[in-house]
Amino acid sequence: MDSPKHGPEPGADAEWCHPIHHIGVCVDRSPFGDRVMPHAVALAKAFGAKLTVLHAVEPPNDRPGTTQTDPLGWEVQRSEARRHLAGVKSEHTTSELSVGTEVLEGRPAEEIRGWVDRHGVDLTVLTSHGASGWTEWNLASTARKLLEGISGSIFLVPAWSVQEPPKHEITYHHILVPLDGSPRAEGALPAASSLARAYGAELVLLHVVPMPDRSCPCPPEKDEHDLEQRLVDRNTNAANVYLENVRKHLANDSVQARTLVIVDGDVRDEIVRRITEDHIDLVVLSGHGRGGRAELPFGSVASFLLEHAIVPLLAIRESTQHVDSTDPQSRSRGSIRLPNLATP
């Protein structure tokens, strides 16, 4: 068995740092779509990334109930899109930030996905709802398709989180980072740290200690209950040690953080509760955690939060070649390890 580790190895972040060099932001001339721009600008400045604003114009004959394209109307639509992007570029370009624009023609989700793949976009910024406005669904159809099919990391701005009037500049004060002790989950730390340093934000490091599963629905015997409690106590102690090691590691990198260990809770419910109680204005997490299936776009926790986001959420996705789940060395390399709970 591996012995517990009590802190990160030198250079532990290096392998798990996923640089964000190119950010693509999706706009559609709707009030919701335009309000993602301040977030995209804030991210680009924090990461020192190139920013490209994408607007997909859908031909009329691609829409339900239409059979042919009006050439004049189609050209007017494209011209309006170009003028809109020119205004966005003029508004946000500074000496510190270069903003590019691209008008895409075709079905929005497919065109954006293809452009992102072809141009090496590391992070795509989008809103939950756009020109279609509010719907009965938590995610509009284009947003859902992009979340399920796009490569790279995702920054989702829920439409109901935008402020009236919209802010021209965005800053973050309290950033929640859920951690389960796995290297995958720690993949969110470099991006969260960059944002915290750029905006003087506090990181809130959250770990939820689950209760052991029972295969039998019958009440446990006393010795079984005692064994459960011992395991929960051990896991809680290990989690406190783990998060404190992460906090110290971040402090050495000039990042302010505090730790929060919750016992006997559902991680999804606890994240939602902490967002409200701790005044969280951004959640940064890995697209997959300890138990996530790499073949799926996101793990269960990230999928739930993207579906039910109440504040902006940054989901960092790693390339699957970084971790071989069957290789213990690959699992531990570069990680601030959660102590092995099976060690006597």
mmCIF file of C-alpha atoms in Angstrom:
data_model
loop_
_atom_site.group_PDB
_atom_site.id
_atom_site.type_symbol
_atom_site.label_atom_id
_atom_site.label_comp_id
_atom_site.label_asym_id
_atom_site.label_seq_id
_atom_site.Cartn_x
_atom_site.Cartn_y
_atom_site.Cartn_z
ATOM 1 C CA MET A 1 0.000 0.000 0.000
ATOM 2 C CA ASP A 2 1.118 3.559 -0.610
ATOM 3 C CA SER A 3 1.932 5.504 2.506
ATOM 4 C CA PRO A 4 0.092 8.757 3.087
ATOM 5 C CA LYS A 5 1.674 11.809 1.546
ATOM 6 C CA HIS A 6 1.680 14.983 3.598
ATOM 7 C CA GLY A 7 2.246 17.574 0.924
ATOM 8 C CA PRO A 8 2.879 18.206 -2.747
ATOM 9 C CA GLU A 9 6.106 17.344 -4.447
ATOM 10 C CA PRO A 10 8.100 20.190 -5.997
ATOM 11 C CA GLY A 11 6.642 21.180 -9.319
ATOM 12 C CA ALA A 12 3.458 19.238 -8.652
ATOM 13 C CA ASP A 13 1.327 21.631 -10.676
ATOM 14 C CA ALA A 14 3.424 21.365 -13.819
ATOM 15 C CA GLU A 15 1.847 18.231 -15.280
ATOM 16 C CA TRP A 16 -1.649 19.327 -14.405
ATOM 17 C CA CYS A 17 -1.372 22.850 -15.737
ATOM 18 C CA HIS A 18 -3.554 23.110 -18.837
ATOM 19 C CA PRO A 19 -2.562 26.425 -20.415
ATOM 20 C CA ILE A 20 -5.391 28.431 -21.928
ATOM 21 C CA HIS A 21 -3.961 30.296 -24.914
ATOM 22 C CA HIS A 22 -7.042 30.805 -27.092
ATOM 23 C CA ILE A 23 -10.565 31.620 -25.894
ATOM 24 C CA GLY A 24 -13.604 31.519 -28.161
ATOM 25 C CA VAL A 25 -16.738 33.354 -27.006
ATOM 26 C CA CYS A 26 -20.151 32.727 -28.573
ATOM 27 C CA VAL A 27 -22.447 35.717 -29.083
ATOM 28 C CA ASP A 28 -25.692 36.033 -31.033
ATOM 29 C CA ARG A 29 -26.751 39.712 -30.768
ATOM 30 C CA SER A 30 -29.193 38.890 -27.989
ATOM 31 C CA PRO A 31 -28.912 40.618 -24.580
ATOM 32 C CA PHE A 32 -28.004 37.268 -23.010
ATOM 33 C CA GLY A 33 -25.353 36.512 -25.607
ATOM 34 C CA ASP A 34 -23.674 39.903 -25.305
ATOM 35 C CA ARG A 35 -23.389 39.630 -21.545
ATOM 36 C CA VAL A 36 -20.876 36.822 -21.738
ATOM 37 C CA MET A 37 -18.309 39.270 -23.136
ATOM 38 C CA PRO A 38 -17.223 40.804 -19.795
ATOM 39 C CA HIS A 39 -16.542 37.285 -18.475
ATOM 40 C CA ALA A 40 -14.624 36.338 -21.611
ATOM 41 C CA VAL A 41 -12.518 39.498 -21.320
ATOM 42 C CA ALA A 42 -11.841 38.809 -17.632
ATOM 43 C CA LEU A 43 -10.694 35.282 -18.472
ATOM 44 C CA ALA A 44 -8.498 36.395 -21.356
ATOM 45 C CA LYS A 45 -6.757 38.973 -19.186
ATOM 46 C CA ALA A 46 -6.179 36.495 -16.349
ATOM 47 C CA PHE A 47 -4.772 33.798 -18.643
ATOM 48 C CA GLY A 48 -3.007 36.100 -21.088
ATOM 49 C CA ALA A 49 -5.029 34.440 -23.840
ATOM 50 C CA LYS A 50 -6.090 35.421 -27.340
ATOM 51 C CA LEU A 51 -9.827 36.122 -27.636
ATOM 52 C CA THR A 52 -12.003 35.411 -30.669
ATOM 53 C CA VAL A 53 -15.677 36.398 -30.763
ATOM 54 C CA LEU A 54 -17.821 33.942 -32.752
ATOM 55 C CA HIS A 55 -21.231 34.698 -34.235
ATOM 56 C CA ALA A 56 -22.964 31.944 -36.195
ATOM 57 C CA VAL A 57 -25.574 33.173 -38.685
ATOM 58 C CA GLU A 58 -28.105 30.504 -39.569
ATOM 59 C CA PRO A 59 -29.360 30.565 -43.185
ATOM 60 C CA PRO A 60 -33.138 30.963 -43.395
ATOM 61 C CA ASN A 61 -33.572 27.659 -45.254
ATOM 62 C CA ASP A 62 -31.972 25.833 -42.305
ATOM 63 C CA ARG A 63 -34.783 26.939 -40.028
ATOM 64 C CA PRO A 64 -37.988 24.997 -39.513
ATOM 65 C CA GLY A 65 -40.787 25.984 -41.876
ATOM 66 C CA THR A 66 -38.567 27.599 -44.535
ATOM 67 C CA THR A 67 -37.765 26.157 -47.955
ATOM 68 C CA GLN A 68 -35.666 28.771 -49.728
ATOM 69 C CA THR A 69 -33.258 31.595 -49.016
ATOM 70 C CA ASP A 70 -33.978 35.264 -49.749
ATOM 71 C CA PRO A 71 -30.559 36.415 -51.094
ATOM 72 C CA LEU A 72 -31.106 40.043 -50.120
ATOM 73 C CA GLY A 73 -32.348 39.205 -46.631
ATOM 74 C CA TRP A 74 -29.485 36.760 -46.160
ATOM 75 C CA GLU A 75 -26.895 39.391 -47.096
ATOM 76 C CA VAL A 76 -28.522 41.921 -44.765
ATOM 77 C CA GLN A 77 -28.354 39.387 -41.944
ATOM 78 C CA ARG A 78 -24.651 38.754 -42.527
ATOM 79 C CA SER A 79 -23.916 42.475 -42.762
ATOM 80 C CA GLU A 80 -25.679 43.093 -39.456
ATOM 81 C CA ALA A 81 -23.640 40.308 -37.861
ATOM 82 C CA ARG A 82 -20.393 41.819 -39.124
ATOM 83 C CA ARG A 83 -21.360 45.281 -37.840
ATOM 84 C CA HIS A 84 -22.283 43.832 -34.474
ATOM 85 C CA LEU A 85 -18.941 42.053 -34.132
ATOM 86 C CA ALA A 86 -17.082 45.184 -35.229
ATOM 87 C CA GLY A 87 -18.766 47.054 -32.365
ATOM 88 C CA VAL A 88 -17.876 44.303 -29.895
ATOM 89 C CA LYS A 89 -14.250 44.330 -31.059
ATOM 90 C CA SER A 90 -14.011 48.113 -30.808
ATOM 91 C CA GLU A 91 -15.503 48.111 -27.316
ATOM 92 C CA HIS A 92 -13.232 45.483 -25.816
ATOM 93 C CA THR A 93 -9.907 45.775 -27.664
ATOM 94 C CA THR A 94 -7.203 47.398 -25.551
ATOM 95 C CA SER A 95 -3.443 47.613 -25.550
ATOM 96 C CA GLU A 96 -3.463 44.534 -23.304
ATOM 97 C CA LEU A 97 -6.071 42.507 -25.162
ATOM 98 C CA SER A 98 -6.356 41.600 -28.821
ATOM 99 C CA VAL A 99 -9.892 40.680 -29.899
ATOM 100 C CA GLY A 100 -10.588 38.824 -33.144
ATOM 101 C CA THR A 101 -13.993 38.210 -34.717
ATOM 102 C CA GLU A 102 -15.459 35.543 -36.967
ATOM 103 C CA VAL A 103 -18.859 35.324 -38.647
ATOM 104 C CA LEU A 104 -19.815 31.691 -39.243
ATOM 105 C CA GLU A 105 -22.544 30.597 -41.619
ATOM 106 C CA GLY A 106 -24.666 27.548 -40.915
ATOM 107 C CA ARG A 107 -26.227 25.761 -37.993
ATOM 108 C CA PRO A 108 -24.721 27.446 -34.906
ATOM 109 C CA ALA A 109 -23.726 24.409 -32.828
ATOM 110 C CA GLU A 110 -22.120 22.563 -35.741
ATOM 111 C CA GLU A 111 -20.314 25.622 -37.096
ATOM 112 C CA ILE A 112 -18.978 26.726 -33.713
ATOM 113 C CA ARG A 113 -17.828 23.228 -32.853
ATOM 114 C CA GLY A 114 -16.006 22.871 -36.168
ATOM 115 C CA TRP A 115 -14.322 26.279 -35.867
ATOM 116 C CA VAL A 116 -13.211 25.571 -32.297
ATOM 117 C CA ASP A 117 -11.671 22.251 -33.324
ATOM 118 C CA ARG A 118 -9.913 23.665 -36.392
ATOM 119 C CA HIS A 119 -8.430 26.684 -34.609
ATOM 120 C CA GLY A 120 -7.229 25.084 -31.382
ATOM 121 C CA VAL A 121 -9.553 26.903 -29.007
ATOM 122 C CA ASP A 122 -8.724 25.871 -25.436
ATOM 123 C CA LEU A 123 -11.754 27.427 -23.747
ATOM 124 C CA THR A 124 -15.223 28.181 -25.107
ATOM 125 C CA VAL A 125 -17.396 30.777 -23.365
ATOM 126 C CA LEU A 126 -21.165 30.657 -23.847
ATOM 127 C CA THR A 127 -24.451 31.435 -22.162
ATOM 128 C CA SER A 128 -27.196 29.007 -21.216
ATOM 129 C CA HIS A 129 -29.767 30.869 -23.353
ATOM 130 C CA GLY A 130 -29.430 33.196 -26.303
ATOM 131 C CA ALA A 131 -31.618 34.663 -29.009
ATOM 132 C CA SER A 132 -34.400 32.153 -28.343
ATOM 133 C CA GLY A 133 -34.842 33.690 -24.891
ATOM 134 C CA TRP A 134 -36.145 31.898 -21.841
ATOM 135 C CA THR A 135 -37.367 28.348 -22.267
ATOM 136 C CA GLU A 136 -38.734 25.678 -19.959
ATOM 137 C CA TRP A 137 -35.335 23.965 -20.162
ATOM 138 C CA ASN A 138 -32.276 24.828 -18.067
ATOM 139 C CA LEU A 139 -30.188 24.907 -21.245
ATOM 140 C CA ALA A 140 -31.196 26.098 -24.701
ATOM 141 C CA SER A 141 -30.676 23.622 -27.536
ATOM 142 C CA THR A 142 -27.533 25.254 -28.946
ATOM 143 C CA ALA A 143 -25.891 25.478 -25.519
ATOM 144 C CA ARG A 144 -26.704 21.826 -24.815
ATOM 145 C CA LYS A 145 -25.249 20.692 -28.148
ATOM 146 C CA LEU A 146 -22.066 22.660 -27.541
ATOM 147 C CA LEU A 147 -21.630 21.269 -24.032
ATOM 148 C CA GLU A 148 -22.059 17.734 -25.311
ATOM 149 C CA GLY A 149 -19.939 18.020 -28.435
ATOM 150 C CA ILE A 150 -17.318 20.723 -28.155
ATOM 151 C CA SER A 151 -13.692 19.978 -27.305
ATOM 152 C CA GLY A 152 -11.660 21.773 -24.671
ATOM 153 C CA SER A 153 -12.785 23.480 -21.495
ATOM 154 C CA ILE A 154 -16.120 25.264 -21.049
ATOM 155 C CA PHE A 155 -17.141 28.492 -19.310
ATOM 156 C CA LEU A 156 -20.920 28.680 -18.935
ATOM 157 C CA VAL A 157 -22.741 31.851 -17.924
ATOM 158 C CA PRO A 158 -26.303 31.052 -16.788
ATOM 159 C CA ALA A 159 -28.664 33.611 -18.274
ATOM 160 C CA TRP A 160 -30.361 34.278 -14.947
ATOM 161 C CA SER A 161 -27.039 35.242 -13.319
ATOM 162 C CA VAL A 162 -26.471 38.316 -15.490
ATOM 163 C CA GLN A 163 -27.075 41.671 -13.873
ATOM 164 C CA GLU A 164 -29.237 44.584 -14.932
ATOM 165 C CA PRO A 165 -27.675 46.729 -16.176
ATOM 166 C CA PRO A 166 -24.851 44.408 -17.309
ATOM 167 C CA LYS A 167 -21.407 45.126 -15.955
ATOM 168 C CA HIS A 168 -18.772 46.325 -18.391
ATOM 169 C CA GLU A 169 -15.999 44.776 -16.291
ATOM 170 C CA ILE A 170 -16.174 41.580 -14.265
ATOM 171 C CA THR A 171 -14.155 40.620 -11.222
ATOM 172 C CA TYR A 172 -14.344 37.565 -8.999
ATOM 173 C CA HIS A 173 -14.211 37.593 -5.192
ATOM 174 C CA HIS A 174 -14.975 34.049 -3.997
ATOM 175 C CA ILE A 175 -14.160 31.060 -6.225
ATOM 176 C CA LEU A 176 -15.361 27.600 -5.218
ATOM 177 C CA VAL A 177 -13.148 24.636 -6.172
ATOM 178 C CA PRO A 178 -14.572 21.163 -5.374
ATOM 179 C CA LEU A 179 -11.839 18.566 -4.797
ATOM 180 C CA ASP A 180 -12.172 14.819 -4.277
ATOM 181 C CA GLY A 181 -8.473 14.055 -3.799
ATOM 182 C CA SER A 182 -7.889 12.831 -7.352
ATOM 183 C CA PRO A 183 -5.351 14.236 -9.820
ATOM 184 C CA ARG A 184 -8.215 14.846 -12.227
ATOM 185 C CA ALA A 185 -10.007 17.128 -9.776
ATOM 186 C CA GLU A 186 -6.754 18.950 -9.051
ATOM 187 C CA GLY A 187 -6.570 19.774 -12.756
ATOM 188 C CA ALA A 188 -8.845 22.732 -11.975
ATOM 189 C CA LEU A 189 -6.377 24.304 -9.529
ATOM 190 C CA PRO A 190 -4.006 26.033 -12.003
ATOM 191 C CA ALA A 191 -6.858 27.886 -13.719
ATOM 192 C CA ALA A 192 -8.519 28.737 -10.396
ATOM 193 C CA SER A 193 -5.195 29.988 -9.035
ATOM 194 C CA SER A 194 -4.593 32.202 -12.069
ATOM 195 C CA LEU A 195 -8.012 33.799 -11.657
ATOM 196 C CA ALA A 196 -7.524 34.237 -7.903
ATOM 197 C CA ARG A 197 -4.180 35.989 -8.401
ATOM 198 C CA ALA A 198 -5.498 38.183 -11.201
ATOM 199 C CA TYR A 199 -8.518 39.433 -9.234
ATOM 200 C CA GLY A 200 -7.429 39.055 -5.613
ATOM 201 C CA ALA A 201 -10.095 36.391 -5.087
ATOM 202 C CA GLU A 202 -10.334 33.843 -2.313
ATOM 203 C CA LEU A 203 -10.442 30.165 -3.241
ATOM 204 C CA VAL A 204 -12.877 28.037 -1.239
ATOM 205 C CA LEU A 205 -11.620 24.441 -1.354
ATOM 206 C CA LEU A 206 -14.494 22.016 -0.766
ATOM 207 C CA HIS A 207 -14.357 18.293 -0.018
ATOM 208 C CA VAL A 208 -17.472 16.258 0.788
ATOM 209 C CA VAL A 209 -16.984 13.102 2.844
ATOM 210 C CA PRO A 210 -19.635 10.526 1.857
ATOM 211 C CA MET A 211 -21.170 7.976 4.155
ATOM 212 C CA PRO A 212 -20.194 4.363 3.341
ATOM 213 C CA ASP A 213 -22.626 2.547 1.083
ATOM 214 C CA ARG A 214 -24.627 -0.291 2.540
ATOM 215 C CA SER A 215 -25.555 -3.307 0.451
ATOM 216 C CA CYS A 216 -28.284 -4.296 2.908
ATOM 217 C CA PRO A 217 -31.254 -1.987 3.632
ATOM 218 C CA CYS A 218 -31.578 -3.358 7.167
ATOM 219 C CA PRO A 219 -30.360 -1.253 10.126
ATOM 220 C CA PRO A 220 -26.671 -1.864 10.944
ATOM 221 C CA GLU A 221 -25.588 -3.799 13.996
ATOM 222 C CA LYS A 222 -23.660 -1.906 16.652
ATOM 223 C CA ASP A 223 -20.279 -3.187 15.482
ATOM 224 C CA GLU A 224 -21.170 -2.297 11.898
ATOM 225 C CA HIS A 225 -22.237 1.185 12.953
ATOM 226 C CA ASP A 226 -18.994 1.620 14.881
ATOM 227 C CA LEU A 227 -17.012 0.493 11.838
ATOM 228 C CA GLU A 228 -18.861 2.979 9.631
ATOM 229 C CA GLN A 229 -18.167 5.790 12.062
ATOM 230 C CA ARG A 230 -14.482 4.886 12.272
ATOM 231 C CA LEU A 231 -14.238 4.993 8.482
ATOM 232 C CA VAL A 232 -16.049 8.334 8.292
ATOM 233 C CA ASP A 233 -13.773 9.770 10.997
ATOM 234 C CA ARG A 234 -10.718 8.515 9.167
ATOM 235 C CA ASN A 235 -11.893 9.930 5.859
ATOM 236 C CA THR A 236 -12.704 13.256 7.513
ATOM 237 C CA ASN A 237 -9.271 13.505 9.119
ATOM 238 C CA ALA A 238 -7.595 12.576 5.832
ATOM 239 C CA ALA A 239 -9.658 15.171 3.972
ATOM 240 C CA ASN A 240 -8.690 17.903 6.445
ATOM 241 C CA VAL A 241 -5.002 17.016 6.077
ATOM 242 C CA TYR A 242 -5.326 16.913 2.301
ATOM 243 C CA LEU A 243 -7.071 20.269 1.941
ATOM 244 C CA GLU A 244 -4.679 21.926 4.367
ATOM 245 C CA ASN A 245 -1.760 20.697 2.254
ATOM 246 C CA VAL A 246 -3.424 22.133 -0.844
ATOM 247 C CA ARG A 247 -4.048 25.433 0.965
ATOM 248 C CA LYS A 248 -0.399 25.697 2.043
ATOM 249 C CA HIS A 249 0.755 24.882 -1.464
ATOM 250 C CA LEU A 250 -1.448 27.654 -2.848
ATOM 251 C CA ALA A 251 -0.276 30.099 -0.165
ATOM 252 C CA ASN A 252 3.296 29.520 -1.318
ATOM 253 C CA ASP A 253 2.078 30.606 -4.743
ATOM 254 C CA SER A 254 0.492 33.809 -3.341
ATOM 255 C CA VAL A 255 -3.072 32.491 -3.525
ATOM 256 C CA GLN A 256 -5.438 32.979 -0.588
ATOM 257 C CA ALA A 257 -7.568 29.910 0.138
ATOM 258 C CA ARG A 258 -9.663 28.425 2.885
ATOM 259 C CA THR A 259 -10.813 24.857 3.336
ATOM 260 C CA LEU A 260 -14.228 23.372 3.926
ATOM 261 C CA VAL A 261 -14.902 19.707 4.732
ATOM 262 C CA ILE A 262 -18.526 18.563 4.755
ATOM 263 C CA VAL A 263 -19.437 15.190 6.274
ATOM 264 C CA ASP A 264 -22.331 13.044 5.074
ATOM 265 C CA GLY A 265 -23.562 15.174 2.213
ATOM 266 C CA ASP A 266 -24.241 14.970 -1.496
ATOM 267 C CA VAL A 267 -21.492 16.855 -3.299
ATOM 268 C CA ARG A 268 -23.909 18.404 -5.797
ATOM 269 C CA ASP A 269 -26.273 19.655 -3.109
ATOM 270 C CA GLU A 270 -23.398 20.946 -1.001
ATOM 271 C CA ILE A 271 -21.892 22.895 -3.893
ATOM 272 C CA VAL A 272 -25.236 24.589 -4.561
ATOM 273 C CA ARG A 273 -25.628 25.367 -0.859
ATOM 274 C CA ARG A 274 -22.099 26.778 -0.534
ATOM 275 C CA ILE A 275 -22.664 29.025 -3.568
ATOM 276 C CA THR A 276 -25.435 30.788 -1.666
ATOM 277 C CA GLU A 277 -24.006 30.737 1.853
ATOM 278 C CA ASP A 278 -20.439 31.713 0.915
ATOM 279 C CA HIS A 279 -21.403 34.294 -1.739
ATOM 280 C CA ILE A 280 -19.606 32.362 -4.461
ATOM 281 C CA ASP A 281 -19.449 34.195 -7.788
ATOM 282 C CA LEU A 282 -17.571 31.515 -9.772
ATOM 283 C CA VAL A 283 -17.180 27.733 -9.612
ATOM 284 C CA VAL A 284 -14.051 26.151 -11.111
ATOM 285 C CA LEU A 285 -13.924 22.366 -11.291
ATOM 286 C CA SER A 286 -12.585 19.530 -13.373
ATOM 287 C CA GLY A 287 -14.849 18.033 -16.008
ATOM 288 C CA HIS A 288 -14.190 14.613 -14.460
ATOM 289 C CA GLY A 289 -13.308 13.594 -10.928
ATOM 290 C CA ARG A 290 -12.173 10.397 -9.269
ATOM 291 C CA GLY A 291 -14.962 8.216 -10.656
ATOM 292 C CA GLY A 292 -15.633 9.979 -13.965
ATOM 293 C CA ARG A 293 -15.746 8.028 -17.225
ATOM 294 C CA ALA A 294 -13.359 9.668 -19.654
ATOM 295 C CA GLU A 295 -15.437 8.679 -22.686
ATOM 296 C CA LEU A 296 -18.283 10.937 -21.487
ATOM 297 C CA PRO A 297 -18.109 14.725 -22.037
ATOM 298 C CA PHE A 298 -18.409 15.407 -18.296
ATOM 299 C CA GLY A 299 -18.674 13.474 -15.052
ATOM 300 C CA SER A 300 -21.883 13.366 -13.032
ATOM 301 C CA VAL A 301 -21.055 16.340 -10.788
ATOM 302 C CA ALA A 302 -19.918 18.627 -13.613
ATOM 303 C CA SER A 303 -22.920 17.601 -15.737
ATOM 304 C CA PHE A 304 -25.337 18.409 -12.924
ATOM 305 C CA LEU A 305 -23.777 21.805 -12.241
ATOM 306 C CA LEU A 306 -23.734 22.767 -15.920
ATOM 307 C CA GLU A 307 -27.396 21.803 -16.166
ATOM 308 C CA HIS A 308 -28.367 23.666 -12.977
ATOM 309 C CA ALA A 309 -25.803 26.480 -12.891
ATOM 310 C CA ILE A 310 -26.767 29.478 -10.760
ATOM 311 C CA VAL A 311 -23.401 31.277 -11.080
ATOM 312 C CA PRO A 312 -20.812 31.171 -13.869
ATOM 313 C CA LEU A 313 -18.971 27.868 -14.027
ATOM 314 C CA LEU A 314 -15.579 26.971 -15.515
ATOM 315 C CA ALA A 315 -15.210 23.257 -16.292
ATOM 316 C CA ILE A 316 -11.606 22.298 -17.034
ATOM 317 C CA ARG A 317 -11.220 19.258 -19.237
ATOM 318 C CA GLU A 318 -7.987 17.321 -19.550
ATOM 319 C CA SER A 319 -6.759 15.271 -22.450
ATOM 320 C CA THR A 320 -7.240 11.589 -21.641
ATOM 321 C CA GLN A 321 -3.636 10.748 -22.421
ATOM 322 C CA HIS A 322 -2.512 12.561 -19.255
ATOM 323 C CA VAL A 323 -3.921 9.863 -16.982
ATOM 324 C CA ASP A 324 -3.968 6.095 -17.338
ATOM 325 C CA SER A 325 -6.493 4.959 -14.740
ATOM 326 C CA THR A 326 -4.851 1.506 -14.586
ATOM 327 C CA ASP A 327 -1.403 2.924 -13.816
ATOM 328 C CA PRO A 328 -0.885 3.834 -10.125
ATOM 329 C CA GLN A 329 2.108 6.018 -10.988
ATOM 330 C CA SER A 330 0.071 7.926 -13.549
ATOM 331 C CA ARG A 331 -2.715 8.432 -11.038
ATOM 332 C CA SER A 332 -0.406 9.871 -8.387
ATOM 333 C CA ARG A 333 2.085 11.793 -10.515
ATOM 334 C CA GLY A 334 1.714 15.539 -10.074
ATOM 335 C CA SER A 335 -0.985 15.176 -7.447
ATOM 336 C CA ILE A 336 -1.319 16.509 -3.941
ATOM 337 C CA ARG A 337 -2.429 13.061 -2.881
ATOM 338 C CA LEU A 338 -5.305 12.240 -0.590
ATOM 339 C CA PRO A 339 -3.797 9.851 1.971
ATOM 340 C CA ASN A 340 -4.478 6.194 1.240
ATOM 341 C CA LEU A 341 -7.376 5.404 3.535
ATOM 342 C CA ALA A 342 -6.668 1.671 3.408
ATOM 343 C CA THR A 343 -3.268 2.039 5.043
ATOM 344 C CA PRO A 344 -3.269 0.642 8.593
#
